[in-house]
Coordinates of C-alpha atoms in Angstrom, one line a residue:
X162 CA 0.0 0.0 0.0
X163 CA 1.5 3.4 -0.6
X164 CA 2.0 5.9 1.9
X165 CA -1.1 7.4 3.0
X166 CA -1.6 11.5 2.9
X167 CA -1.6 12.9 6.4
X168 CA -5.3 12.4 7.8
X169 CA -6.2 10.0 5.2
X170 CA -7.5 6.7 6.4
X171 CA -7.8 3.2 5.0
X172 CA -11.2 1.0 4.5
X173 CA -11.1 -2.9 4.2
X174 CA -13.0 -3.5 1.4
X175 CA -13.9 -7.3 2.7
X176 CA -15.6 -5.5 6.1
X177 CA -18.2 -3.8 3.8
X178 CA -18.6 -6.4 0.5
X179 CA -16.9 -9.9 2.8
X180 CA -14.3 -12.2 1.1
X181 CA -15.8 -12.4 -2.5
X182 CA -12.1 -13.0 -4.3
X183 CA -10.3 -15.1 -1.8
X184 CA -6.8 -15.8 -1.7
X185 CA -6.0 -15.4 -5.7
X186 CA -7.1 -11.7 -5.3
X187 CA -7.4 -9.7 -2.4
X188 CA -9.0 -6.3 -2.4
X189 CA -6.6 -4.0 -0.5
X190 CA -8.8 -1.6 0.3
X191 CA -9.7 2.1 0.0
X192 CA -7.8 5.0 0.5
X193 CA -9.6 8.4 2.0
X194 CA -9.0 11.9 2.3
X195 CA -10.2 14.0 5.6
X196 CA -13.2 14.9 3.5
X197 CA -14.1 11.6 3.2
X198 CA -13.4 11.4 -0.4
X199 CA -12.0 8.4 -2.0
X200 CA -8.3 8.7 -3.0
X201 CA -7.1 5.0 -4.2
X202 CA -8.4 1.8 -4.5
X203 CA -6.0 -1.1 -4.8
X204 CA -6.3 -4.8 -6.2
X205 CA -4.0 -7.5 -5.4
X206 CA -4.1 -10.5 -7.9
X207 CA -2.8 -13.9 -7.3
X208 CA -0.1 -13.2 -5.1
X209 CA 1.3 -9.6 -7.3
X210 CA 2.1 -6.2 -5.8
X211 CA -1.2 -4.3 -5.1
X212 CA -2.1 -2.0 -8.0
X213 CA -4.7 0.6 -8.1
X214 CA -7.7 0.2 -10.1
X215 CA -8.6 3.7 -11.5
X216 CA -12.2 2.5 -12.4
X217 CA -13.1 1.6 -8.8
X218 CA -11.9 4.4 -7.8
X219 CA -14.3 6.2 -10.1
X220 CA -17.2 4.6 -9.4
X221 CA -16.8 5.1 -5.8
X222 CA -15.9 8.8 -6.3
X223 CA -19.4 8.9 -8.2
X224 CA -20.9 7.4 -5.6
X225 CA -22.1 4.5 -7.6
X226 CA -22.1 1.7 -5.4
X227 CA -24.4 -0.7 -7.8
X228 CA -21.5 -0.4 -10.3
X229 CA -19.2 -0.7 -8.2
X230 CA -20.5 -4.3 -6.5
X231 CA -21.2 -5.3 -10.1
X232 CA -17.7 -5.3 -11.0
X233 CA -16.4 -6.6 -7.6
X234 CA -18.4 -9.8 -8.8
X235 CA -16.9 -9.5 -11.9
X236 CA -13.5 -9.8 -10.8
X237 CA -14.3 -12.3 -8.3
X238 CA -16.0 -14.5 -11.0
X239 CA -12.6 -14.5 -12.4
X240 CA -11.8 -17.0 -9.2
X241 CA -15.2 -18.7 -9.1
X242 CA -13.2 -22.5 -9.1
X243 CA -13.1 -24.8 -6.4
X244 CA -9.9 -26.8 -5.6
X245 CA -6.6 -25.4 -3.8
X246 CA -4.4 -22.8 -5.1
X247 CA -2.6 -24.5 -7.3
X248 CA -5.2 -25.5 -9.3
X249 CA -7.2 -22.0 -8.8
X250 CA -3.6 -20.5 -10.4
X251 CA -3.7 -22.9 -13.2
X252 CA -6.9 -22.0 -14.0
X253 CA -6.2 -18.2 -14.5
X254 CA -3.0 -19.4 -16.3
X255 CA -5.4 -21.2 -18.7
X256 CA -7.8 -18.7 -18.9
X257 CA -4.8 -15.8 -19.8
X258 CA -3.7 -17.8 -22.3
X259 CA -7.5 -18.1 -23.8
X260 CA -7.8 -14.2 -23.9
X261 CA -4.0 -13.9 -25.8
X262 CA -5.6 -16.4 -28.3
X263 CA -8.8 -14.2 -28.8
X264 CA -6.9 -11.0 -29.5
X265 CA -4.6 -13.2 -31.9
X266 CA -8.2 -13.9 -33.3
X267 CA -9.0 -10.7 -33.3
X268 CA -5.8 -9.0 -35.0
X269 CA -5.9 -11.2 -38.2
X270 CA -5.9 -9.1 -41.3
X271 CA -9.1 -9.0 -43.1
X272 CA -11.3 -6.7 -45.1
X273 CA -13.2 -3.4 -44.3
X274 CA -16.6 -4.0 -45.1
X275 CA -18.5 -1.0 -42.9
X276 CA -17.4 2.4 -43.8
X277 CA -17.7 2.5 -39.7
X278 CA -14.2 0.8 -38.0
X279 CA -16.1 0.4 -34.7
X280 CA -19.1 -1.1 -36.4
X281 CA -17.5 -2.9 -38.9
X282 CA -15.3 -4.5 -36.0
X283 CA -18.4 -5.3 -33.7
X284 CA -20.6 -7.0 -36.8
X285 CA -17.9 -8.2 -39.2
X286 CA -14.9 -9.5 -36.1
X287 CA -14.2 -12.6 -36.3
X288 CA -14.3 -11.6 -32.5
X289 CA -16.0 -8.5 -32.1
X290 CA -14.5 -5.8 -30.7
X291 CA -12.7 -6.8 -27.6
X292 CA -11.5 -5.1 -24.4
X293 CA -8.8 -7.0 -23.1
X294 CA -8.4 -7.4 -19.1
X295 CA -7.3 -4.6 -17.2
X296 CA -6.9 -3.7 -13.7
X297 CA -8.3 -7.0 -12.3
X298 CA -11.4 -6.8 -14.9
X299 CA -12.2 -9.4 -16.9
X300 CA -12.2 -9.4 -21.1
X301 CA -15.5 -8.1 -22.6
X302 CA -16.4 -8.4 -26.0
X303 CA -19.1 -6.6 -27.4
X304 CA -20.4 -8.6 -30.8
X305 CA -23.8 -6.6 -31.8
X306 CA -24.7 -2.9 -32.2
X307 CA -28.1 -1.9 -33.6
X308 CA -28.4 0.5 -36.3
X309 CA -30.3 2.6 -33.5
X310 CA -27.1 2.7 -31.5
X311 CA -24.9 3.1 -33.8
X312 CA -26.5 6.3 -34.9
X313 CA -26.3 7.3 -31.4
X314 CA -22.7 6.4 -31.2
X315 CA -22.0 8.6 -34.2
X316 CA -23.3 11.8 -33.5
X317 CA -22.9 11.3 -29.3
X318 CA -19.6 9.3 -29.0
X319 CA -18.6 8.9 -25.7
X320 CA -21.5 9.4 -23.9
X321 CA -22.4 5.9 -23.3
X322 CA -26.4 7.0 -23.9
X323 CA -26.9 3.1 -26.1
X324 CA -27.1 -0.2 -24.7
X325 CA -24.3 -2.5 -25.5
X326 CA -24.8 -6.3 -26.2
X327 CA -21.4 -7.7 -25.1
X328 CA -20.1 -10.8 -22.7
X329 CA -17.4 -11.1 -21.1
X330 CA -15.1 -14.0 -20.6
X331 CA -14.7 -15.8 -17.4
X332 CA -14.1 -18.9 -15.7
X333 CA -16.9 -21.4 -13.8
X334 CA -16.7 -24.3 -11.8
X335 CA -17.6 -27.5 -13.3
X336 CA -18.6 -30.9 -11.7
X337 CA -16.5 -32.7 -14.6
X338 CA -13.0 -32.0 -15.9
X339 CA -12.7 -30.3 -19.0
X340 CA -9.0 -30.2 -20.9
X341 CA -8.0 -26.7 -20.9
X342 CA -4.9 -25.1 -22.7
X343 CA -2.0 -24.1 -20.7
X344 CA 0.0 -22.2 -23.6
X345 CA -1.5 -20.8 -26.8
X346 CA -2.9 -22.8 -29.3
X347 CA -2.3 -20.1 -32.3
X348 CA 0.9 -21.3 -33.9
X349 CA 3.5 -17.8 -35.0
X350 CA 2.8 -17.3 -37.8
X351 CA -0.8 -18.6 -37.9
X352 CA -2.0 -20.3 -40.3
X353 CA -5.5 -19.4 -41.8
X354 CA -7.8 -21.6 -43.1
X355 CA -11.1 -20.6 -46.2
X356 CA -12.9 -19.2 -43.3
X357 CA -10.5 -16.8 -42.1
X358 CA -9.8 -18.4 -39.0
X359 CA -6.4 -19.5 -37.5
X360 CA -5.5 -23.2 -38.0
X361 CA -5.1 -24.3 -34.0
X362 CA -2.3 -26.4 -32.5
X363 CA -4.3 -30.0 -31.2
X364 CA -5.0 -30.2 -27.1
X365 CA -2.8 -32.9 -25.9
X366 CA -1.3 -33.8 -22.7
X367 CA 1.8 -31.4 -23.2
X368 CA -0.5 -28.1 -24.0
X369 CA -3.4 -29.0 -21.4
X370 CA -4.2 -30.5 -18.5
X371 CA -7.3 -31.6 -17.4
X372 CA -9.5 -29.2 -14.5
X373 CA -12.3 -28.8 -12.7
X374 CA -13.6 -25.7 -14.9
X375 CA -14.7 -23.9 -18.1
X376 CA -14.6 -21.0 -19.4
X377 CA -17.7 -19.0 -19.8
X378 CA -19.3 -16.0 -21.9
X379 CA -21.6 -14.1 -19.3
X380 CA -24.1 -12.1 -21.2
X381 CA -24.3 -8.4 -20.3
X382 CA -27.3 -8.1 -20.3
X383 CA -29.3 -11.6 -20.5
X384 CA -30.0 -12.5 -23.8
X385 CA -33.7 -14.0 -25.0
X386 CA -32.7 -17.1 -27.0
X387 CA -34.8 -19.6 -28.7
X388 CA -34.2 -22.8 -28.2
X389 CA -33.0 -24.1 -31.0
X390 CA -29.9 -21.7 -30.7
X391 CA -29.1 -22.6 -27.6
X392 CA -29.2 -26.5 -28.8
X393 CA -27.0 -25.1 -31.8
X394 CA -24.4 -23.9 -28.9
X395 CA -24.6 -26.6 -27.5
X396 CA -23.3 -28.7 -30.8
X397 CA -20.6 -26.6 -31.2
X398 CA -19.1 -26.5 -27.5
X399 CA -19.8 -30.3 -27.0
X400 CA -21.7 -29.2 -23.3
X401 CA -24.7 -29.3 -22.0
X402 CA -26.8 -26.1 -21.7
X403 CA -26.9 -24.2 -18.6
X404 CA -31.0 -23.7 -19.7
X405 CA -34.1 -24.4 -19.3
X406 CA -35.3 -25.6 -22.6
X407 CA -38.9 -26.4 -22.1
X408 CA -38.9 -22.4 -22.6
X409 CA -41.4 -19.4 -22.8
X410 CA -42.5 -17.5 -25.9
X411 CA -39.3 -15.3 -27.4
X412 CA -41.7 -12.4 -27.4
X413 CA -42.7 -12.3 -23.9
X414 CA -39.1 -12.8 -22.9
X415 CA -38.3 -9.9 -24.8
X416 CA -41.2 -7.9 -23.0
X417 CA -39.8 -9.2 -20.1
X418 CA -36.3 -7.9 -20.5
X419 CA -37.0 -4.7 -21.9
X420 CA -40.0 -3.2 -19.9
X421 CA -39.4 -2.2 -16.2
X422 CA -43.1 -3.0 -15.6
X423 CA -42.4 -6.8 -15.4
X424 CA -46.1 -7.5 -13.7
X425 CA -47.4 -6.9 -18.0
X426 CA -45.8 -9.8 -18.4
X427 CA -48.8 -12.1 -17.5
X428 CA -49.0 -14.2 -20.0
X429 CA -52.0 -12.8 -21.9
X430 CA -52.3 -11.1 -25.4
X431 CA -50.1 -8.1 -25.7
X432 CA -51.2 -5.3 -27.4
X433 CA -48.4 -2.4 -27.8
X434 CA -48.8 1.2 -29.2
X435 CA -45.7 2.7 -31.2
X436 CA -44.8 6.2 -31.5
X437 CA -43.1 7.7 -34.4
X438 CA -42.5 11.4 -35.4
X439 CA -45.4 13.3 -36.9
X440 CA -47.8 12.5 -33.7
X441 CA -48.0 9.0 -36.0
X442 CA -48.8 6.3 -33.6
X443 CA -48.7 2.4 -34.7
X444 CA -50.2 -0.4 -32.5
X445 CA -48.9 -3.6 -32.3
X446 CA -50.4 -7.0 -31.3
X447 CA -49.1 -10.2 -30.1
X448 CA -50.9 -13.3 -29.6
X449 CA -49.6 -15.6 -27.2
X450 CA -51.5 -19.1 -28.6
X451 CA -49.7 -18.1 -31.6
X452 CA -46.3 -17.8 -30.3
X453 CA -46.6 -20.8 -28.0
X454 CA -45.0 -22.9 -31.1
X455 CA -42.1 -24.9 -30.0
X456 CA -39.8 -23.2 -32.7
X457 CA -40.0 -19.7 -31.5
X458 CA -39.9 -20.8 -27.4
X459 CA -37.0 -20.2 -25.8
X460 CA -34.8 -18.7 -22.3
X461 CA -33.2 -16.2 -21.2
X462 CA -29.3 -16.7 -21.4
X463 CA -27.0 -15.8 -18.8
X464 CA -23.8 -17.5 -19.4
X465 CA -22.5 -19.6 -22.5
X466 CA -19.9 -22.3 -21.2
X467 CA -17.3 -23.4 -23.3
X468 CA -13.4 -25.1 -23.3
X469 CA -11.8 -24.1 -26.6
X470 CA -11.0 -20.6 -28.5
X471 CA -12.4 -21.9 -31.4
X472 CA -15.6 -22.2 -29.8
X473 CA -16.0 -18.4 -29.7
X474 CA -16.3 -16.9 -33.1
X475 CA -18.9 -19.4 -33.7
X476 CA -20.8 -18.6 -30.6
X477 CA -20.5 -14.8 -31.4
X478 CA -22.6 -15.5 -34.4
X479 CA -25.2 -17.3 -33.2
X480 CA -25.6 -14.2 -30.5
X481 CA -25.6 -12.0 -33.4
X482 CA -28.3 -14.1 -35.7
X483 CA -30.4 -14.3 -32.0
X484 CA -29.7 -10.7 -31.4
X485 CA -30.5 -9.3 -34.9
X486 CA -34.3 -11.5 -34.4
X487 CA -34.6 -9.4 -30.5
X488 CA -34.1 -5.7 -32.1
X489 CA -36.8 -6.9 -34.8
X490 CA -39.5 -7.9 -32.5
X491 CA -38.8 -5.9 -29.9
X492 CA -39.1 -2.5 -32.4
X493 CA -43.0 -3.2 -31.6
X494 CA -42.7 -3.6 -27.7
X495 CA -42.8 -0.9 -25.7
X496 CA -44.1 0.7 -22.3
X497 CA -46.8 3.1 -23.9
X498 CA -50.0 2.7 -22.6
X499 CA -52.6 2.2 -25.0
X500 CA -55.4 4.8 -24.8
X501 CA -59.0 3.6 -26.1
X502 CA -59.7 7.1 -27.3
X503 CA -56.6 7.6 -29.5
X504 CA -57.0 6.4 -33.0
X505 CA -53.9 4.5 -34.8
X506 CA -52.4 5.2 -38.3
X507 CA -51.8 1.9 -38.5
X508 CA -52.8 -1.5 -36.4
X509 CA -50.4 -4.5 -37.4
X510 CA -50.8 -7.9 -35.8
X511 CA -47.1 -10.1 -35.8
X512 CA -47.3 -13.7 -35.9
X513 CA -44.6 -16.5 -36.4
X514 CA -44.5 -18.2 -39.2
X515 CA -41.5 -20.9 -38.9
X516 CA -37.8 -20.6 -37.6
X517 CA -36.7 -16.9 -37.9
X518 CA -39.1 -16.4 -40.2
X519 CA -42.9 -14.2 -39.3
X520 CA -45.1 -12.3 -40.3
X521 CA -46.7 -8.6 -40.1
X522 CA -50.5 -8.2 -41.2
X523 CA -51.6 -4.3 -41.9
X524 CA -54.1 -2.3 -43.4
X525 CA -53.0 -0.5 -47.0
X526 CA -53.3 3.1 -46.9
X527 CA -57.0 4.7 -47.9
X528 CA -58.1 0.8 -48.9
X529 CA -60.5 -1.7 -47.0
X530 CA -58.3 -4.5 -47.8
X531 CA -55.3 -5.7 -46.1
X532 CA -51.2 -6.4 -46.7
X533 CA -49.5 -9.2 -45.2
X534 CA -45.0 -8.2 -44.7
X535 CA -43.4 -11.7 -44.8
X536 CA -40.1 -11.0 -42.9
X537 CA -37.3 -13.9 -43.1
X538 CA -34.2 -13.5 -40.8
X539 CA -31.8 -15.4 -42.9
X540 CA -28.6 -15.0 -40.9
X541 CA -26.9 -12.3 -38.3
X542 CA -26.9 -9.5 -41.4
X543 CA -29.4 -10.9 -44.0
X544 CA -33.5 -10.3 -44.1
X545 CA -35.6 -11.4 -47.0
X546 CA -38.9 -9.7 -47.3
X547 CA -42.4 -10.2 -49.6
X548 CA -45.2 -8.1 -49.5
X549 CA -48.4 -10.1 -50.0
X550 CA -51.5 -8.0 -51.3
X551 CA -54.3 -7.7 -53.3
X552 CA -53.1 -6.4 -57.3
X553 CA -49.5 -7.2 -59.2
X554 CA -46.2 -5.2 -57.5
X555 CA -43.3 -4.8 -59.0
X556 CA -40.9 -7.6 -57.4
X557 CA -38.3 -4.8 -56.8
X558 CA -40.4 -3.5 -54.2
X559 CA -39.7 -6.6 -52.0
X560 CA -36.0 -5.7 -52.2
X561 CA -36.4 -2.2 -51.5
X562 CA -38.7 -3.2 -48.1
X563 CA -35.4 -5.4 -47.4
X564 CA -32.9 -2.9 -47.9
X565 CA -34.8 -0.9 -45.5
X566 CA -36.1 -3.0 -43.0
X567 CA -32.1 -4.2 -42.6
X568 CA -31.0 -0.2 -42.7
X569 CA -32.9 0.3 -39.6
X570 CA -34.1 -2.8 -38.3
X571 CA -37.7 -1.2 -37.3
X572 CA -41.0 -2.8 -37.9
X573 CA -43.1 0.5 -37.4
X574 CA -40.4 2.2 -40.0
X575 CA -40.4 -0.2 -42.4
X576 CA -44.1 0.2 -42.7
X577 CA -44.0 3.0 -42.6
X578 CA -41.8 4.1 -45.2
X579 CA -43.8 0.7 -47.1
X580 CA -47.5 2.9 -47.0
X581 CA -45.4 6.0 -48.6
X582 CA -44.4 3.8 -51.0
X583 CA -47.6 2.4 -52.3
X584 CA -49.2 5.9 -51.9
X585 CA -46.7 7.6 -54.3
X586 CA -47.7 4.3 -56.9
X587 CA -50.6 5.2 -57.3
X588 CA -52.1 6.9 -59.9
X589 CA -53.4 11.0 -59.3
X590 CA -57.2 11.1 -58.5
X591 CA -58.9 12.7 -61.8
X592 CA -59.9 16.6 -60.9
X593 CA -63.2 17.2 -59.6
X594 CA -65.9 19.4 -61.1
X595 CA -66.2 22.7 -59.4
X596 CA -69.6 21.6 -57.7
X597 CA -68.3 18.0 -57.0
X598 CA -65.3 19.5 -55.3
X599 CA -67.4 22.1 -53.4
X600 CA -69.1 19.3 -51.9
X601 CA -66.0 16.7 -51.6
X602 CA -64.6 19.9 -49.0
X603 CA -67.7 20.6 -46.9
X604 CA -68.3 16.7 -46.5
X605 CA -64.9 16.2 -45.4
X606 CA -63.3 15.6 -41.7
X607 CA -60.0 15.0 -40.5
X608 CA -59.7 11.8 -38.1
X609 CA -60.2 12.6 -34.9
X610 CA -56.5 11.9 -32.5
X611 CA -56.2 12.6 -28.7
X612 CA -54.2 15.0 -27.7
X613 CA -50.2 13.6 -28.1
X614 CA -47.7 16.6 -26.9
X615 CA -46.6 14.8 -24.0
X616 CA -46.5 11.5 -25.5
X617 CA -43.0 10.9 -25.8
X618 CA -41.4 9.0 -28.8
X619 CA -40.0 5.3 -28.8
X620 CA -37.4 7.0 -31.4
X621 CA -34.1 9.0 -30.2
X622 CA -34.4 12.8 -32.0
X623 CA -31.1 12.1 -33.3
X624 CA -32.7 9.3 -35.6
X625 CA -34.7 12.6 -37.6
X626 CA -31.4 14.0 -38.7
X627 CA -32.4 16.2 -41.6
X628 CA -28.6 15.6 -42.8
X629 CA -29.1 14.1 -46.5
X630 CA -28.4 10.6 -47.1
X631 CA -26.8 8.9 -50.5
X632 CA -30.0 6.6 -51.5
X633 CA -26.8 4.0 -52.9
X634 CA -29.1 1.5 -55.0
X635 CA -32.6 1.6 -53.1
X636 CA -35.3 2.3 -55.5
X637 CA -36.4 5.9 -55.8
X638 CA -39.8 7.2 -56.6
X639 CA -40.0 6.8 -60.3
X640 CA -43.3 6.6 -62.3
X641 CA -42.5 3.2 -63.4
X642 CA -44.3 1.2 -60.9
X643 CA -47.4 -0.5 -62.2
X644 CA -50.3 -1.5 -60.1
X645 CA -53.1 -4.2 -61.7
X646 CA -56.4 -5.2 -60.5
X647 CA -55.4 -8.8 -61.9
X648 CA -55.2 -12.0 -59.8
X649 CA -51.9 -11.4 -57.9
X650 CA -49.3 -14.1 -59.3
X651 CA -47.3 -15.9 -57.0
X652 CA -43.9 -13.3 -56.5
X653 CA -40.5 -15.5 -56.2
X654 CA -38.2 -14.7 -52.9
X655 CA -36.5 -11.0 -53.8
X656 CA -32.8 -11.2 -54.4
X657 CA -31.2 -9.9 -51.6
X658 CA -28.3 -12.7 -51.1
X659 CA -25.4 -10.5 -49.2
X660 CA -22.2 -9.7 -50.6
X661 CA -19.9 -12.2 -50.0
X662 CA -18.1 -12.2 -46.5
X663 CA -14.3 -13.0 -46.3
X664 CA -14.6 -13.8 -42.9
X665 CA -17.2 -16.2 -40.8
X666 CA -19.7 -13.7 -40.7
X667 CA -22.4 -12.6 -43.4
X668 CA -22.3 -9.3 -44.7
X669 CA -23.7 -6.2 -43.1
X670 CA -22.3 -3.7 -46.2
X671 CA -25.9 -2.4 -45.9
X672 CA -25.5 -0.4 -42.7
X673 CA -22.3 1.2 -43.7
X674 CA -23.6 3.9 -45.6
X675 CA -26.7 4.1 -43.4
X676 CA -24.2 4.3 -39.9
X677 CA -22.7 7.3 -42.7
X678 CA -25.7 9.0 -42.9
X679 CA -28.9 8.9 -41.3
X680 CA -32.5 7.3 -42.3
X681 CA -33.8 7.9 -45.8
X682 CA -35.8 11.1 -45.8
X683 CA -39.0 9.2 -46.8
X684 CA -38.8 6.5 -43.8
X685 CA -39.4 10.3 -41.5

């Protein structure tokens, strides 16, 4: 401990949050000033000089104590394996040699894909982008960023106003052994395979040894997953899942996780309402009988284990694929309280259809009739749509609803900016006579809405960025469009196969000029 400042006094850590790290890594304590503010917190690891931790210190000086016991369970998960020392020791040793072979993972040359580095390193990483371990903290990865967030990122970096989907990599303790590395299992200079990834040195008897752990992504925050991912995790880590399978519907899990309210999660029919700029207000329902299929059941995730490096890049897209179905679905669940008095610009029912695939029934703009939106999510970057209505569309319409329903990965936009769409196809109304007019005018009315000021909006202001935006490929508003009153044919899936991805992960190339830019002026 270093010399103290005259007054200044020391507090145990251990009196106030007990013996959480044990003897691998002691707290030291914290060092005050006369005023009782906090000078120095200092970490001992596994038998190394103390060190202080500046972002204790910080959270402690900001009086957040929540923070601050969250990451004292952080680093004392790092520890979280039974046995004596030795073994404990060897099983930090292992996992320090895990975390050398991720950022190996991580630093392989590949291709720029987003015009956004930090994007393009979250969705295109082999890894995603990594923090390493620092100052007794353990490695966190963050693997997913919504287009939402990413917009917020770009025009407030810093200011840590998004939500970040991320892990971090731990050890737990098993009741089997598990072989774990004891050196790195990246050969220098790697070799890389078709995929991209590193050709790995086999685990044998000289390299590993066998322990009484795993290592483990802990999800920050819990992730919804259906169940068939997790059984895909499963595969590819060779170990059973730390879940319950028989599983809940993926939307209530979803309302679950992102409403504070949890009581309106009772099971029953959930009906949300949407708000969008323009006082325009969607609603949104969800019908639990339908989503009680076993295919979209699932749980919610709170760790991943697994024993191998090579485990992870595969496990990272799975979280992405699962991740990119959430921000889907949960675009049309929100806390706003439906008001019987308020009428909606648009009432949309979503029901599932088969894995990753559903389906969003609406009404068509100044028509009796209904549309159906078939949405497919193909893979972590890829959606397929079709629009299903009454008349003959132009099949490039399904790959302009794609392009934009993957730009901004928004139910309530995408429809939006679809109702724009097939307003501007239609043909002009034929001028009225003067006394036909006189009377269209007095007979008119304007819907009646309740009043909305104070409603507040489920998008961020900074998502109605006036600044231009480069409409690179998607359709514009030409008169070509044709509309029949023929028998619709039946329309083929639209083309919108990615470009190809050099490295394990599809291509998200769509949201680099969007993450450039903001939303096309017509989706606002």
């Amino acid at each position: 401990m270093s010399a103290e400042t005259p007054g200044s006094s020391e507090c145990d850590l251990s009196e106030c949050y007990g013996d959480q790290t044990g003897d691998d890594c002691q707290t030291e304590g914290v060092l005050l000033l006369p005023g009782g503010e906090v000078e120095d917190v200092k970490v001992a690891q596994h038998g190394e000089a103390p060190e202080s931790n500046a972002s204790l210190c910080q959270l402690l000086r900001m009086k957040k104590f929540k923070e601050f016991s969250l990451r004292m369970g952080d680093l004392a998960s790092l520890y979280n394996v039974p046995g004596d020392g030795d073994t404990r020791l060897k099983v930090l040793k292992s996992l320090q040699h895990l975390q050398k072979d991720l950022l190996k993972i991580s630093n392989l040359p590949r291709h720029l894909i987003a015009s956004d580095a930090h994007v393009d390193l979250v969705l295109n990483g082999r890894i995603g982008s990594i923090t390493p371990s620092k100052e007794g903290n353990p490695m966190s990865i963050e693997y997913y960023i919504s287009p939402s967030d990413a917009m917020m990122e770009r025009l407030h970096p810093g200011e840590g106003n998004r939500s970040q989907a991320a892990v971090v990599v731990v050890v737990g303790a098993s009741a089997t052994t598990h072989r774990l590395q004891m050196e790195s299992l990246i050969p220098t200079p790697p070799q890389v395979d078709s995929t991209g990834l590193p050709a790995f040195i086999p685990l044998s008897e000289t390299c590993s040894e066998l322990l009484p752990a795993f290592f483990l992504l802990k999800m920050k925050p819990p992730v919804p997953m259906l169940s068939s991912f997790i059984h895909k995790m499963s595969q590819i880590t060779d170990l059973p899942p730390d879940a319950d399978l028989q599983g809940e519907p993926l939307f209530q899990l979803l309302q679950l996780t992102a409403l504070e309210d949890k009581r309106s999660c009772d099971g029953k029919d959930a009906l949300f309402l949407v708000s969008l700029p323009d006082a325009e207000f969607h609603s949104y329902l969800f019908t639990t009988a339908e989503w009680k299929c076993d295919f979209w059941k699932g749980s919610l995730i709170h760790t991943v284990p697994f024993t191998h490096p090579a485990h992870v890049p595969a496990l990272l897209d799975l979280l992405r694929y699962q991740s990119a179905v959430n921000t889907l679905l949960a675009s049309c669940i929100t806390s706003l309280k439906h008001q019987p008095e308020l009428v909606c610009d648009l009432s949309g029912e979503i029901v599932p259809e088969s894995d990753c695939s559903f389906s969003v029934t609406f009404s068509i703009p100044d028509s009796e009739t209904l549309a159906v939106l078939l949405v497919s999510v193909v893979n972590c970057h890829q959606l397929r749509c079709r629009l299903l209505m009454p008349g003959t569309v132009d099949q490039s319409l399904d790959d302009y609803i794609s392009r934009v329903l993957t730009r901004c990965m928004s139910i309530p936009i995408t429809l939006r900016a679809i109702r724009k769409r097939l307003s501007s196809l239609r043909p002009p109304a034929l001028p009225l006579e003067p006394e036909s007019a006189r009377k269209a005018v007095s007979s008119s009315s304007t819907p009646a809405h309740c009043a909305v000021e104070n409603t507040p909006a489920i998008l961020p202001p900074a998502m109605l960025s006036p600044e231009p935006m480069e409409e690179d490929g998607l359709p514009s508003n030409p008169g070509h469009y044709v509309m029949s009153v023929a028998a619709a044919p039946a329309v083929d899936v639209a083309n919108t196969d990615a470009i190809a991805n050099r490295s394990n992960c599809a291509s998200v190339s769509v949201y680099s000029h969007w993450v450039a830019s903001s939303f096309p002026a017509e989706l606002v």
